[in-house]
PDB file of C-alpha atoms in Angstrom:
ATOM      1  CA  ASN A1130       0.186   0.103  -0.154  1.00  0.00           C
ATOM      2  CA  ALA A1131       1.847   3.047  -1.158  1.00  0.00           C
ATOM      3  CA  GLY A1132      -0.411   5.754   0.113  1.00  0.00           C
ATOM      4  CA  VAL A1133       0.618   9.079  -1.136  1.00  0.00           C
ATOM      5  CA  THR A1134       3.751   9.243  -3.532  1.00  0.00           C
ATOM      6  CA  GLN A1135       5.801  12.498  -4.539  1.00  0.00           C
ATOM      7  CA  THR A1136       7.908  12.351  -7.625  1.00  0.00           C
ATOM      8  CA  PRO A1137      10.629  13.521  -7.841  1.00  0.00           C
ATOM      9  CA  LYS A1138      12.337  13.548  -4.316  1.00  0.00           C
ATOM     10  CA  PHE A1139      14.951  16.032  -4.904  1.00  0.00           C
ATOM     11  CA  ARG A1140      15.513  18.487  -7.983  1.00  0.00           C
ATOM     12  CA  VAL A1141      17.715  21.456  -8.625  1.00  0.00           C
ATOM     13  CA  LEU A1142      16.442  24.077 -11.131  1.00  0.00           C
ATOM     14  CA  LYS A1143      17.988  27.157 -12.790  1.00  0.00           C
ATOM     15  CA  THR A1144      15.833  30.106 -12.517  1.00  0.00           C
ATOM     16  CA  GLY A1145      13.274  30.397 -15.315  1.00  0.00           C
ATOM     17  CA  GLN A1146      13.159  26.421 -15.984  1.00  0.00           C
ATOM     18  CA  SER A1147       9.939  24.868 -15.860  1.00  0.00           C
ATOM     19  CA  MET A1148       8.963  21.671 -13.670  1.00  0.00           C
ATOM     20  CA  THR A1149       6.092  19.764 -12.672  1.00  0.00           C
ATOM     21  CA  LEU A1150       5.761  17.695  -9.296  1.00  0.00           C
ATOM     22  CA  LEU A1151       3.389  14.825  -9.773  1.00  0.00           C
ATOM     23  CA  CYS A1152       1.679  13.460  -6.428  1.00  0.00           C
ATOM     24  CA  ALA A1153      -0.214  10.135  -6.726  1.00  0.00           C
ATOM     25  CA  GLN A1154      -2.487   8.531  -4.090  1.00  0.00           C
ATOM     26  CA  ASP A1155      -4.035   4.992  -4.244  1.00  0.00           C
ATOM     27  CA  MET A1156      -6.643   5.555  -1.415  1.00  0.00           C
ATOM     28  CA  ASN A1157      -9.389   6.758  -3.625  1.00  0.00           C
ATOM     29  CA  HIS A1158      -9.498  10.113  -1.555  1.00  0.00           C
ATOM     30  CA  GLU A1159     -11.526  13.210  -2.798  1.00  0.00           C
ATOM     31  CA  TYR A1160      -9.144  15.837  -1.384  1.00  0.00           C
ATOM     32  CA  MET A1161      -5.687  16.703  -2.501  1.00  0.00           C
ATOM     33  CA  TYR A1162      -3.471  19.389  -1.149  1.00  0.00           C
ATOM     34  CA  TRP A1163      -0.027  21.175  -2.165  1.00  0.00           C
ATOM     35  CA  TYR A1164       1.954  22.717   0.427  1.00  0.00           C
ATOM     36  CA  ARG A1165       5.429  24.236   0.856  1.00  0.00           C
ATOM     37  CA  GLN A1166       7.274  24.100   3.929  1.00  0.00           C
ATOM     38  CA  ASP A1167       9.892  26.842   4.712  1.00  0.00           C
ATOM     39  CA  PRO A1168      11.907  27.663   8.002  1.00  0.00           C
ATOM     40  CA  GLY A1169       9.555  29.435  10.566  1.00  0.00           C
ATOM     41  CA  MET A1170       6.637  29.569   8.291  1.00  0.00           C
ATOM     42  CA  GLY A1171       5.037  26.325   8.983  1.00  0.00           C
ATOM     43  CA  LEU A1172       3.126  24.557   5.897  1.00  0.00           C
ATOM     44  CA  ARG A1173       1.594  27.087   3.737  1.00  0.00           C
ATOM     45  CA  LEU A1174      -1.346  25.900   1.293  1.00  0.00           C
ATOM     46  CA  ILE A1175      -0.709  26.432  -2.392  1.00  0.00           C
ATOM     47  CA  HIS A1176      -3.612  25.159  -4.362  1.00  0.00           C
ATOM     48  CA  TYR A1177      -5.720  22.359  -3.214  1.00  0.00           C
ATOM     49  CA  SER A1178      -8.650  20.061  -4.759  1.00  0.00           C
ATOM     50  CA  VAL A1179     -11.886  18.686  -3.431  1.00  0.00           C
ATOM     51  CA  GLY A1180     -12.326  16.383  -6.559  1.00  0.00           C
ATOM     52  CA  GLU A1181     -11.561  15.295  -9.848  1.00  0.00           C
ATOM     53  CA  GLY A1182     -11.185  18.162 -12.313  1.00  0.00           C
ATOM     54  CA  THR A1183     -11.649  21.063  -9.723  1.00  0.00           C
ATOM     55  CA  THR A1184      -9.017  22.824  -8.151  1.00  0.00           C
ATOM     56  CA  ALA A1185      -8.857  26.029  -5.707  1.00  0.00           C
ATOM     57  CA  LYS A1186      -6.278  28.615  -4.888  1.00  0.00           C
ATOM     58  CA  GLY A1187      -4.600  28.230  -1.272  1.00  0.00           C
ATOM     59  CA  GLU A1188      -2.648  30.896   0.847  1.00  0.00           C
ATOM     60  CA  VAL A1189       0.375  31.527  -1.433  1.00  0.00           C
ATOM     61  CA  PRO A1190      -0.582  30.400  -5.363  1.00  0.00           C
ATOM     62  CA  ASP A1191       1.165  32.871  -7.049  1.00  0.00           C
ATOM     63  CA  GLY A1192       3.774  31.076  -9.630  1.00  0.00           C
ATOM     64  CA  TYR A1193       1.883  27.928  -9.369  1.00  0.00           C
ATOM     65  CA  ASN A1194      -0.299  25.917 -11.379  1.00  0.00           C
ATOM     66  CA  VAL A1195      -2.122  22.652 -10.707  1.00  0.00           C
ATOM     67  CA  SER A1196      -4.480  20.072 -12.368  1.00  0.00           C
ATOM     68  CA  ARG A1197      -6.516  17.130 -11.334  1.00  0.00           C
ATOM     69  CA  LEU A1198      -7.289  15.404 -14.567  1.00  0.00           C
ATOM     70  CA  LYS A1199      -7.592  12.034 -12.747  1.00  0.00           C
ATOM     71  CA  LYS A1200      -8.849  11.682  -9.212  1.00  0.00           C
ATOM     72  CA  GLN A1201      -5.496   9.978  -8.032  1.00  0.00           C
ATOM     73  CA  ASN A1202      -2.964  12.416  -9.299  1.00  0.00           C
ATOM     74  CA  PHE A1203      -2.575  16.035  -8.655  1.00  0.00           C
ATOM     75  CA  LEU A1204       0.171  17.651 -10.274  1.00  0.00           C
ATOM     76  CA  LEU A1205       1.785  21.081  -9.253  1.00  0.00           C
ATOM     77  CA  GLY A1206       3.570  22.933 -12.004  1.00  0.00           C
ATOM     78  CA  LEU A1207       6.359  25.988 -12.127  1.00  0.00           C
ATOM     79  CA  GLU A1208       6.227  27.739 -15.127  1.00  0.00           C
ATOM     80  CA  SER A1209       9.083  29.860 -14.515  1.00  0.00           C
ATOM     81  CA  ALA A1210      11.336  28.952 -11.402  1.00  0.00           C
ATOM     82  CA  ALA A1211      12.351  31.645  -9.030  1.00  0.00           C
ATOM     83  CA  PRO A1212      14.790  31.501  -6.111  1.00  0.00           C
ATOM     84  CA  SER A1213      11.858  32.225  -3.782  1.00  0.00           C
ATOM     85  CA  GLN A1214      10.254  28.772  -4.901  1.00  0.00           C
ATOM     86  CA  THR A1215      13.034  27.135  -3.196  1.00  0.00           C
ATOM     87  CA  SER A1216      11.579  25.233  -0.419  1.00  0.00           C
ATOM     88  CA  VAL A1217      10.359  21.629   0.715  1.00  0.00           C
ATOM     89  CA  TYR A1218       6.955  20.897  -1.025  1.00  0.00           C
ATOM     90  CA  PHE A1219       4.347  18.210   0.433  1.00  0.00           C
ATOM     91  CA  CYS A1220       1.336  16.863  -1.350  1.00  0.00           C
ATOM     92  CA  ALA A1221      -1.363  15.398   1.228  1.00  0.00           C
ATOM     93  CA  SER A1222      -4.870  13.797   0.521  1.00  0.00           C
ATOM     94  CA  SER A1223      -7.841  12.971   2.853  1.00  0.00           C
ATOM     95  CA  SER A1224     -11.179  11.547   2.572  1.00  0.00           C
ATOM     96  CA  ARG A1225     -14.664  12.970   2.472  1.00  0.00           C
ATOM     97  CA  THR A1226     -16.401  10.064   4.008  1.00  0.00           C
ATOM     98  CA  VAL A1227     -14.002   7.874   5.816  1.00  0.00           C
ATOM     99  CA  ASN A1228     -12.212   9.935   8.312  1.00  0.00           C
ATOM    100  CA  THR A1229     -10.555  13.184   7.863  1.00  0.00           C
ATOM    101  CA  GLU A1230      -6.832  12.500   8.416  1.00  0.00           C
ATOM    102  CA  ALA A1231      -4.604  13.728   5.983  1.00  0.00           C
ATOM    103  CA  PHE A1232      -2.085  11.461   4.719  1.00  0.00           C
ATOM    104  CA  PHE A1233       1.191  13.021   3.108  1.00  0.00           C
ATOM    105  CA  GLY A1234       4.093  12.433   0.615  1.00  0.00           C
ATOM    106  CA  GLN A1235       7.606  12.172   1.842  1.00  0.00           C
ATOM    107  CA  GLY A1236       8.364  15.658   0.510  1.00  0.00           C
ATOM    108  CA  THR A1237      10.174  17.146  -2.576  1.00  0.00           C
ATOM    109  CA  ARG A1238      13.225  19.504  -1.823  1.00  0.00           C
ATOM    110  CA  LEU A1239      13.510  22.075  -4.614  1.00  0.00           C
ATOM    111  CA  THR A1240      16.217  24.339  -4.963  1.00  0.00           C
ATOM    112  CA  VAL A1241      16.334  27.281  -7.617  1.00  0.00           C
ATOM    113  CA  VAL A1242      19.506  28.476  -8.311  1.00  0.00           C
TER     114      VAL A1242
ATOM    115  CA  ALA B 508     -10.508  33.340   5.761  1.00  0.00           C
ATOM    116  CA  GLN B 509      -9.305  30.655   8.362  1.00  0.00           C
ATOM    117  CA  THR B 510      -6.053  31.188  10.098  1.00  0.00           C
ATOM    118  CA  VAL B 511      -4.460  29.223  12.957  1.00  0.00           C
ATOM    119  CA  THR B 512      -1.954  30.658  15.069  1.00  0.00           C
ATOM    120  CA  GLN B 513       0.697  28.774  17.421  1.00  0.00           C
ATOM    121  CA  SER B 514       2.107  31.278  19.723  1.00  0.00           C
ATOM    122  CA  GLN B 515       5.050  29.235  20.897  1.00  0.00           C
ATOM    123  CA  PRO B 516       7.786  28.922  18.273  1.00  0.00           C
ATOM    124  CA  GLU B 517      10.013  26.606  20.738  1.00  0.00           C
ATOM    125  CA  MET B 518       9.064  24.795  23.984  1.00  0.00           C
ATOM    126  CA  SER B 519      11.405  22.176  26.122  1.00  0.00           C
ATOM    127  CA  VAL B 520      10.436  19.753  28.606  1.00  0.00           C
ATOM    128  CA  GLN B 521      12.307  17.289  30.662  1.00  0.00           C
ATOM    129  CA  GLU B 522      11.478  13.416  30.171  1.00  0.00           C
ATOM    130  CA  ALA B 523       8.561  12.162  31.963  1.00  0.00           C
ATOM    131  CA  GLU B 524       6.899  15.544  32.632  1.00  0.00           C
ATOM    132  CA  THR B 525       3.835  17.071  30.904  1.00  0.00           C
ATOM    133  CA  VAL B 526       3.928  19.987  28.463  1.00  0.00           C
ATOM    134  CA  THR B 527       1.114  21.872  26.778  1.00  0.00           C
ATOM    135  CA  LEU B 528       1.368  23.608  23.231  1.00  0.00           C
ATOM    136  CA  SER B 529      -0.899  26.376  22.460  1.00  0.00           C
ATOM    137  CA  CYS B 530      -3.025  26.894  19.527  1.00  0.00           C
ATOM    138  CA  THR B 531      -5.930  29.274  18.710  1.00  0.00           C
ATOM    139  CA  TYR B 532      -7.951  29.763  15.447  1.00  0.00           C
ATOM    140  CA  ASP B 533     -10.282  32.119  13.490  1.00  0.00           C
ATOM    141  CA  THR B 534     -13.211  31.016  11.858  1.00  0.00           C
ATOM    142  CA  SER B 535     -16.663  31.914  11.074  1.00  0.00           C
ATOM    143  CA  GLU B 536     -17.525  28.231  10.409  1.00  0.00           C
ATOM    144  CA  ASN B 537     -19.882  26.597  12.956  1.00  0.00           C
ATOM    145  CA  ASN B 538     -18.803  23.006  12.043  1.00  0.00           C
ATOM    146  CA  TYR B 539     -15.102  21.888  11.326  1.00  0.00           C
ATOM    147  CA  TYR B 540     -12.131  19.529  12.287  1.00  0.00           C
ATOM    148  CA  LEU B 541      -8.807  20.257  14.458  1.00  0.00           C
ATOM    149  CA  PHE B 542      -5.643  18.298  14.235  1.00  0.00           C
ATOM    150  CA  TRP B 543      -2.344  17.928  15.840  1.00  0.00           C
ATOM    151  CA  TYR B 544       0.450  16.907  13.411  1.00  0.00           C
ATOM    152  CA  LYS B 545       3.880  15.719  14.679  1.00  0.00           C
ATOM    153  CA  GLN B 546       6.893  16.123  12.345  1.00  0.00           C
ATOM    154  CA  PRO B 547      10.178  14.513  13.366  1.00  0.00           C
ATOM    155  CA  PRO B 548      13.423  15.151  11.636  1.00  0.00           C
ATOM    156  CA  SER B 549      12.581  12.235   9.246  1.00  0.00           C
ATOM    157  CA  ARG B 550      10.068  15.124   7.809  1.00  0.00           C
ATOM    158  CA  GLN B 551       7.345  12.656   7.800  1.00  0.00           C
ATOM    159  CA  MET B 552       3.968  14.111   8.685  1.00  0.00           C
ATOM    160  CA  ILE B 553       2.102  12.050  11.238  1.00  0.00           C
ATOM    161  CA  LEU B 554      -1.493  12.527  12.640  1.00  0.00           C
ATOM    162  CA  VAL B 555      -1.168  12.932  16.745  1.00  0.00           C
ATOM    163  CA  ILE B 556      -5.020  13.534  17.444  1.00  0.00           C
ATOM    164  CA  ARG B 557      -8.067  14.949  15.954  1.00  0.00           C
ATOM    165  CA  GLN B 558     -11.097  16.759  17.281  1.00  0.00           C
ATOM    166  CA  GLU B 559     -14.359  17.370  15.899  1.00  0.00           C
ATOM    167  CA  ALA B 560     -15.880  20.693  16.487  1.00  0.00           C
ATOM    168  CA  TYR B 561     -19.521  19.175  17.238  1.00  0.00           C
ATOM    169  CA  LYS B 562     -18.149  17.427  19.746  1.00  0.00           C
ATOM    170  CA  GLN B 563     -17.746  18.510  23.387  1.00  0.00           C
ATOM    171  CA  GLN B 564     -15.568  15.866  24.683  1.00  0.00           C
ATOM    172  CA  ASN B 565     -12.068  16.447  24.530  1.00  0.00           C
ATOM    173  CA  ALA B 566     -10.291  13.936  22.459  1.00  0.00           C
ATOM    174  CA  THR B 567      -7.468  11.491  23.899  1.00  0.00           C
ATOM    175  CA  GLU B 568      -4.874   9.510  22.388  1.00  0.00           C
ATOM    176  CA  ASN B 569      -2.886   7.607  24.911  1.00  0.00           C
ATOM    177  CA  ARG B 570      -0.550  10.150  26.274  1.00  0.00           C
ATOM    178  CA  PHE B 571      -1.888  13.055  24.035  1.00  0.00           C
ATOM    179  CA  SER B 572      -5.151  14.855  24.742  1.00  0.00           C
ATOM    180  CA  VAL B 573      -6.475  18.370  23.953  1.00  0.00           C
ATOM    181  CA  ASN B 574      -8.334  20.852  25.686  1.00  0.00           C
ATOM    182  CA  PHE B 575     -10.669  22.037  23.103  1.00  0.00           C
ATOM    183  CA  GLN B 576     -12.525  25.522  24.049  1.00  0.00           C
ATOM    184  CA  LYS B 577     -14.866  26.323  20.841  1.00  0.00           C
ATOM    185  CA  ALA B 578     -16.065  29.578  22.189  1.00  0.00           C
ATOM    186  CA  ALA B 579     -12.468  30.715  22.669  1.00  0.00           C
ATOM    187  CA  LYS B 580     -11.378  29.175  19.380  1.00  0.00           C
ATOM    188  CA  SER B 581      -8.658  27.543  21.327  1.00  0.00           C
ATOM    189  CA  PHE B 582      -7.295  24.063  20.678  1.00  0.00           C
ATOM    190  CA  SER B 583      -4.217  23.128  23.008  1.00  0.00           C
ATOM    191  CA  LEU B 584      -2.431  19.930  23.067  1.00  0.00           C
ATOM    192  CA  LYS B 585      -1.046  18.029  26.140  1.00  0.00           C
ATOM    193  CA  ILE B 586       1.535  15.511  26.263  1.00  0.00           C
ATOM    194  CA  SER B 587       1.964  13.655  29.170  1.00  0.00           C
ATOM    195  CA  ASP B 588       4.899  11.490  30.399  1.00  0.00           C
ATOM    196  CA  SER B 589       6.971  13.187  27.522  1.00  0.00           C
ATOM    197  CA  GLN B 590       9.390  10.804  25.944  1.00  0.00           C
ATOM    198  CA  LEU B 591      12.651  11.248  23.818  1.00  0.00           C
ATOM    199  CA  GLY B 592      10.719  10.366  20.674  1.00  0.00           C
ATOM    200  CA  ASP B 593       8.128  13.030  21.008  1.00  0.00           C
ATOM    201  CA  THR B 594      10.927  15.513  20.111  1.00  0.00           C
ATOM    202  CA  ALA B 595       9.575  17.057  16.706  1.00  0.00           C
ATOM    203  CA  MET B 596       7.823  19.739  15.259  1.00  0.00           C
ATOM    204  CA  TYR B 597       4.020  20.107  16.149  1.00  0.00           C
ATOM    205  CA  PHE B 598       1.628  21.703  13.973  1.00  0.00           C
ATOM    206  CA  CYS B 599      -1.983  22.637  14.514  1.00  0.00           C
ATOM    207  CA  ALA B 600      -4.325  22.506  11.739  1.00  0.00           C
ATOM    208  CA  PHE B 601      -8.005  23.242  11.197  1.00  0.00           C
ATOM    209  CA  MET B 602     -10.386  22.159   8.038  1.00  0.00           C
ATOM    210  CA  PRO B 603     -14.114  23.289   7.732  1.00  0.00           C
ATOM    211  CA  SER B 604     -16.295  20.573   7.084  1.00  0.00           C
ATOM    212  CA  ARG B 605     -18.897  22.579   4.802  1.00  0.00           C
ATOM    213  CA  GLY B 606     -18.912  20.696   1.541  1.00  0.00           C
ATOM    214  CA  GLY B 607     -16.811  22.345  -1.167  1.00  0.00           C
ATOM    215  CA  SER B 608     -14.444  24.234   1.552  1.00  0.00           C
ATOM    216  CA  GLU B 609     -12.489  21.664   3.066  1.00  0.00           C
ATOM    217  CA  LYS B 610      -9.362  23.800   3.013  1.00  0.00           C
ATOM    218  CA  LEU B 611      -6.740  22.288   5.340  1.00  0.00           C
ATOM    219  CA  VAL B 612      -4.691  25.039   6.800  1.00  0.00           C
ATOM    220  CA  PHE B 613      -1.743  24.752   9.212  1.00  0.00           C
ATOM    221  CA  GLY B 614      -0.192  27.001  12.060  1.00  0.00           C
ATOM    222  CA  LYS B 615       3.549  27.817  11.993  1.00  0.00           C
ATOM    223  CA  GLY B 616       4.586  25.217  14.303  1.00  0.00           C
ATOM    224  CA  THR B 617       5.939  24.517  17.672  1.00  0.00           C
ATOM    225  CA  LYS B 618       9.432  23.163  17.846  1.00  0.00           C
ATOM    226  CA  LEU B 619       9.353  20.463  20.972  1.00  0.00           C
ATOM    227  CA  THR B 620      12.461  19.367  22.672  1.00  0.00           C
ATOM    228  CA  VAL B 621      12.390  16.814  24.996  1.00  0.00           C
ATOM    229  CA  ASN B 622      15.354  16.565  27.203  1.00  0.00           C
ATOM    230  CA  PRO B 623      16.917  13.527  29.048  1.00  0.00           C
TER     231      PRO B 623
END
C-alpha cells in the first residue's frame, strides 16, 4: 500500500526553468493538497482540490499552477522557477467520508539557483 | 479566511514531565475539524490527534489529549509523560467540514525538544 507518493524527491532548477511535481495517491481520496514548507513559516497551502477536475487557490498560489485530471493524481507546475520557490513541497490527501486524516507524501526538496 | 496561530515557536520539557502546546484559530464556520500533526526530523507528517467541533468531549490518544474551547477558539495539546521520541515539530491544523470548502490550513508550528 503506497499511500501518497511524490515524484521527484529532490530537484535543482535554474531560474526560469519549468517543472512539474507529481503527487499520486492510491486511497481513492477526494481531497488533495499542495503545501510548501519553509523555516519558521509552517506549511502554507498553495493549491488544493476537492474532487477530480476541480482546483482552488490556497494561501500562496502565485507562480504555481495545478491540475487534477484524474482522481488519484494532483500535479503542481512551476512555469518559470524563481529562487523564492526554493522550498520543501508536500502533497497530502484525505477522504470526505472515511475519517478526515490527511496522509502526506515524503516531500520534495526543490532548489532554484 | 481561516487562520491558525501557534504562539510558541519553541518549547522544551524534561523527560517524563507534562507539556502543553497552544493553538488558537479564527473562523466563521460552525462545523469543522481540528488536528495536531507531528513532524520528526525524518520530515514525515504524522497525525497525533483529531477533534470534531460538534463534539464537546475532548479527544484523547494515549499520552496525548486536547483542551478544546470552542467559544474561545482554542485547541491546546497536552503531552503527558514526555518521551525522547516526542521531540519534533508540532503543527495545529484546521479544516471546515462544509462541503466544497475543505481547505486544510496549518499553523507555523512549535518545535518541541524533550530533554533526558
